[in-house]
């Protein structure tokens, strides 16, 4: 593993920007998104 990036993103616009940056990046292996469903605010947005 060459690189490890951990981030907490609180708003959907920032998450969308980060996903777009990941899509356009040539250096990538895997993208993992974890949503903490214990927080009511986040739970409301999980389909």
N, CA, C and O atoms as a Tinker XYZ file with bonds, in Angstrom:
   188  protein
     1  N      0.846000   -1.171000    0.000000    73     2
     2  CA     0.000000    0.000000    0.000000    64     1     3
     3  C      0.893000    1.236000    0.000000    63     2     4     5
     4  O      1.690000    1.430000    0.918000    81     3
     5  N      0.764000    2.055000   -1.009000    73     3     6
     6  CA     1.596000    3.244000   -1.133000    64     5     7
     7  C      1.064000    4.432000   -0.355000    63     6     8     9
     8  O      1.839000    5.207000    0.206000    81     7
     9  N     -0.227000    4.578000   -0.317000    73     7    10
    10  CA    -0.801000    5.798000    0.242000    64     9    11
    11  C     -2.092000    5.461000    0.962000    63    10    12    13
    12  O     -2.838000    4.581000    0.533000    81    11
    13  N     -2.355000    6.157000    2.053000    73    11    14
    14  CA    -3.590000    5.976000    2.802000    64    13    15
    15  C     -4.144000    7.351000    3.115000    63    14    16    17
    16  O     -3.480000    8.153000    3.772000    81    15
    17  N     -5.344000    7.631000    2.657000    73    15    18
    18  CA    -5.979000    8.919000    2.901000    64    17    19
    19  C     -7.282000    8.674000    3.631000    63    18    20    21
    20  O     -8.142000    7.933000    3.153000    81    19
    21  N     -7.429000    9.294000    4.784000    73    19    22
    22  CA    -8.648000    9.162000    5.563000    64    21    23
    23  C     -9.237000   10.545000    5.730000    63    22    24    25
    24  O     -8.530000   11.485000    6.094000    81    23
    25  N    -10.511000   10.676000    5.470000    73    23    26
    26  CA   -11.157000   11.979000    5.585000    64    25    27
    27  C    -12.573000   11.803000    6.092000    63    26    28    29
    28  O    -13.236000   10.805000    5.809000    81    27
    29  N    -13.019000   12.781000    6.838000    73    27    30
    30  CA   -14.409000   12.842000    7.265000    64    29    31
    31  C    -15.038000   13.982000    6.488000    63    30    32    33
    32  O    -14.601000   15.129000    6.578000    81    31
    33  N    -16.060000   13.656000    5.731000    73    31    34
    34  CA   -16.728000   14.655000    4.903000    64    33    35
    35  C    -18.147000   14.812000    5.428000    63    34    36    37
    36  O    -18.909000   13.847000    5.488000    81    35
    37  N    -18.492000   16.027000    5.805000    73    35    38
    38  CA   -19.781000   16.278000    6.443000    64    37    39
    39  C    -20.868000   16.749000    5.490000    63    38    40    41
    40  O    -22.048000   16.665000    5.830000    81    39
    41  N    -20.513000   17.243000    4.305000    73    39    42
    42  CA   -21.596000   17.698000    3.434000    64    41    43
    43  C    -21.521000   17.033000    2.068000    63    42    44    45
    44  O    -20.449000   16.641000    1.607000    81    43
    45  N    -22.674000   16.913000    1.435000    73    43    46
    46  CA   -22.767000   16.146000    0.194000    64    45    47
    47  C    -22.042000   16.808000   -0.968000    63    46    48    49
    48  O    -21.572000   16.113000   -1.869000    81    47
    49  N    -21.938000   18.126000   -0.973000    73    47    50
    50  CA   -21.230000   18.813000   -2.056000    64    49    51
    51  C    -19.748000   18.461000   -2.014000    63    50    52    53
    52  O    -19.142000   18.181000   -3.048000    81    51
    53  N    -19.172000   18.476000   -0.823000    73    51    54
    54  CA   -17.757000   18.117000   -0.689000    64    53    55
    55  C    -17.535000   16.649000   -1.058000    63    54    56    57
    56  O    -16.541000   16.314000   -1.704000    81    55
    57  N    -18.455000   15.776000   -0.652000    73    55    58
    58  CA   -18.346000   14.361000   -1.014000    64    57    59
    59  C    -18.389000   14.202000   -2.531000    63    58    60    61
    60  O    -17.595000   13.454000   -3.102000    81    59
    61  N    -19.306000   14.896000   -3.179000    73    59    62
    62  CA   -19.424000   14.831000   -4.640000    64    61    63
    63  C    -18.124000   15.293000   -5.305000    63    62    64    65
    64  O    -17.671000   14.678000   -6.271000    81    63
    65  N    -17.527000   16.365000   -4.797000    73    63    66
    66  CA   -16.261000   16.865000   -5.345000    64    65    67
    67  C    -15.144000   15.836000   -5.182000    63    66    68    69
    68  O    -14.342000   15.631000   -6.092000    81    67
    69  N    -15.098000   15.192000   -4.016000    73    67    70
    70  CA   -14.054000   14.188000   -3.766000    64    69    71
    71  C    -14.229000   12.964000   -4.664000    63    70    72    73
    72  O    -13.246000   12.403000   -5.146000    81    71
    73  N    -15.479000   12.548000   -4.890000    73    71    74
    74  CA   -15.737000   11.408000   -5.774000    64    73    75
    75  C    -15.339000   11.758000   -7.204000    63    74    76    77
    76  O    -14.744000   10.933000   -7.897000    81    75
    77  N    -15.659000   12.969000   -7.652000    73    75    78
    78  CA   -15.266000   13.419000   -9.000000    64    77    79
    79  C    -13.744000   13.419000   -9.143000    63    78    80    81
    80  O    -13.215000   12.969000  -10.159000    81    79
    81  N    -13.037000   13.927000   -8.118000    73    79    82
    82  CA   -11.571000   13.955000   -8.158000    64    81    83
    83  C    -11.018000   12.532000   -8.243000    63    82    84    85
    84  O    -10.055000   12.281000   -8.967000    81    83
    85  N    -11.626000   11.600000   -7.503000    73    83    86
    86  CA   -11.203000   10.203000   -7.540000    64    85    87
    87  C    -11.418000    9.616000   -8.933000    63    86    88    89
    88  O    -10.557000    8.903000   -9.449000    81    87
    89  N    -12.571000    9.916000   -9.541000    73    87    90
    90  CA   -12.873000    9.403000  -10.880000    64    89    91
    91  C    -11.851000    9.875000  -11.908000    63    90    92    93
    92  O    -11.483000    9.125000  -12.812000    81    91
    93  N    -11.400000   11.102000  -11.771000    73    91    94
    94  CA   -10.497000   11.692000  -12.755000    64    93    95
    95  C     -9.025000   11.380000  -12.493000    63    94    96    97
    96  O     -8.180000   11.598000  -13.361000    81    95
    97  N     -8.719000   10.878000  -11.314000    73    95    98
    98  CA    -7.336000   10.580000  -10.952000    64    97    99
    99  C     -6.841000    9.328000  -11.672000    63    98   100   101
   100  O     -7.583000    8.357000  -11.824000    81    99
   101  N     -5.587000    9.356000  -12.111000    73    99   102
   102  CA    -4.984000    8.183000  -12.737000    64   101   103
   103  C     -4.349000    7.252000  -11.710000    63   102   104   105
   104  O     -4.192000    6.061000  -11.980000    81   103
   105  N     -3.981000    7.768000  -10.540000    73   103   106
   106  CA    -3.369000    6.971000   -9.475000    64   105   107
   107  C     -4.428000    6.561000   -8.471000    63   106   108   109
   108  O     -4.734000    7.310000   -7.544000    81   107
   109  N     -4.989000    5.378000   -8.652000    73   107   110
   110  CA    -5.980000    4.897000   -7.697000    64   109   111
   111  C     -6.045000    3.380000   -7.735000    63   110   112   113
   112  O     -5.739000    2.744000   -8.744000    81   111
   113  N     -6.445000    2.834000   -6.627000    73   111   114
   114  CA    -6.654000    1.403000   -6.530000    64   113   115
   115  C     -8.082000    1.105000   -6.105000    63   114   116   117
   116  O     -8.754000    0.258000   -6.694000    81   115
   117  N     -8.541000    1.817000   -5.065000    73   115   118
   118  CA    -9.847000    1.512000   -4.496000    64   117   119
   119  C    -10.391000    2.742000   -3.776000    63   118   120   121
   120  O     -9.633000    3.548000   -3.236000    81   119
   121  N    -11.698000    2.870000   -3.776000    73   119   122
   122  CA   -12.381000    3.932000   -3.041000    64   121   123
   123  C    -13.369000    3.263000   -2.109000    63   122   124   125
   124  O    -14.197000    2.465000   -2.550000    81   123
   125  N    -13.295000    3.576000   -0.835000    73   123   126
   126  CA   -14.219000    3.021000    0.148000    64   125   127
   127  C    -14.932000    4.184000    0.820000    63   126   128   129
   128  O    -14.296000    5.098000    1.345000    81   127
   129  N    -16.258000    4.139000    0.799000    73   127   130
   130  CA   -17.062000    5.155000    1.477000    64   129   131
   131  C    -17.827000    4.453000    2.587000    63   130   132   133
   132  O    -18.539000    3.480000    2.338000    81   131
   133  N    -17.680000    4.948000    3.820000    73   131   134
   134  CA   -18.375000    4.387000    4.974000    64   133   135
   135  C    -19.315000    5.448000    5.508000    63   134   136   137
   136  O    -18.902000    6.577000    5.773000    81   135
   137  N    -20.581000    5.085000    5.667000    73   135   138
   138  CA   -21.575000    6.007000    6.217000    64   137   139
   139  C    -21.968000    5.491000    7.589000    63   138   140   141
   140  O    -22.419000    4.354000    7.728000    81   139
   141  N    -21.797000    6.325000    8.596000    73   139   142
   142  CA   -22.146000    5.961000    9.968000    64   141   143
   143  C    -23.648000    6.161000   10.153000    63   142   144   145
   144  O    -24.107000    7.288000   10.340000    81   143
   145  N    -24.402000    5.089000   10.103000    73   143   146
   146  CA   -25.855000    5.155000   10.220000    64   145   147
   147  C    -26.349000    5.422000   11.622000    63   146   148   149
   148  O    -27.553000    5.574000   11.831000    81   147
   149  N    -25.448000    5.482000   12.592000    73   147   150
   150  CA   -25.862000    5.768000   13.968000    64   149   151
   151  C    -26.163000    7.239000   14.174000    63   150   152   153
   152  O    -26.825000    7.606000   15.145000    81   151
   153  N    -25.689000    8.083000   13.276000    73   151   154
   154  CA   -25.922000    9.521000   13.394000    64   153   155
   155  C    -27.196000    9.844000   12.624000    63   154   156   157
   156  O    -27.265000    9.608000   11.418000    81   155
   157  N    -28.207000   10.384000   13.310000    73   155   158
   158  CA   -29.520000   10.607000   12.698000    64   157   159
   159  C    -29.448000   11.432000   11.430000    63   158   160   161
   160  O    -30.141000   11.118000   10.462000    81   159
   161  N    -28.636000   12.471000   11.402000    73   159   162
   162  CA   -28.509000   13.336000   10.219000    64   161   163
   163  C    -28.121000   12.516000    8.998000    63   162   164   165
   164  O    -28.693000   12.697000    7.923000    81   163
   165  N    -27.154000   11.616000    9.153000    73   163   166
   166  CA   -26.700000   10.808000    8.022000    64   165   167
   167  C    -27.721000    9.740000    7.671000    63   166   168   169
   168  O    -27.910000    9.426000    6.496000    81   167
   169  N    -28.377000    9.182000    8.669000    73   167   170
   170  CA   -29.351000    8.120000    8.439000    64   169   171
   171  C    -30.495000    8.606000    7.557000    63   170   172   173
   172  O    -31.039000    7.830000    6.772000    81   171
   173  N    -30.867000    9.878000    7.673000    73   171   174
   174  CA   -31.970000   10.433000    6.892000    64   173   175
   175  C    -31.660000   10.410000    5.398000    63   174   176   177
   176  O    -32.585000   10.397000    4.587000    81   175
   177  N    -30.378000   10.404000    5.011000    73   175   178
   178  CA   -29.991000   10.496000    3.606000    64   177   179
   179  C    -29.621000    9.153000    2.991000    63   178   180   181
   180  O    -29.211000    9.096000    1.831000    81   179
   181  N    -29.760000    8.079000    3.748000    73   179   182
   182  CA   -29.462000    6.747000    3.220000    64   181   183
   183  C    -30.751000    6.179000    2.631000    63   182   184   185
   184  O    -31.742000    6.035000    3.346000    81   183
   185  N    -30.752000    5.854000    1.336000    73   183   186
   186  CA   -31.989000    5.338000    0.714000    64   185   187
   187  C    -32.352000    3.960000    1.226000    63   186   188
   188  O    -33.359000    3.390000    0.804000    81   187
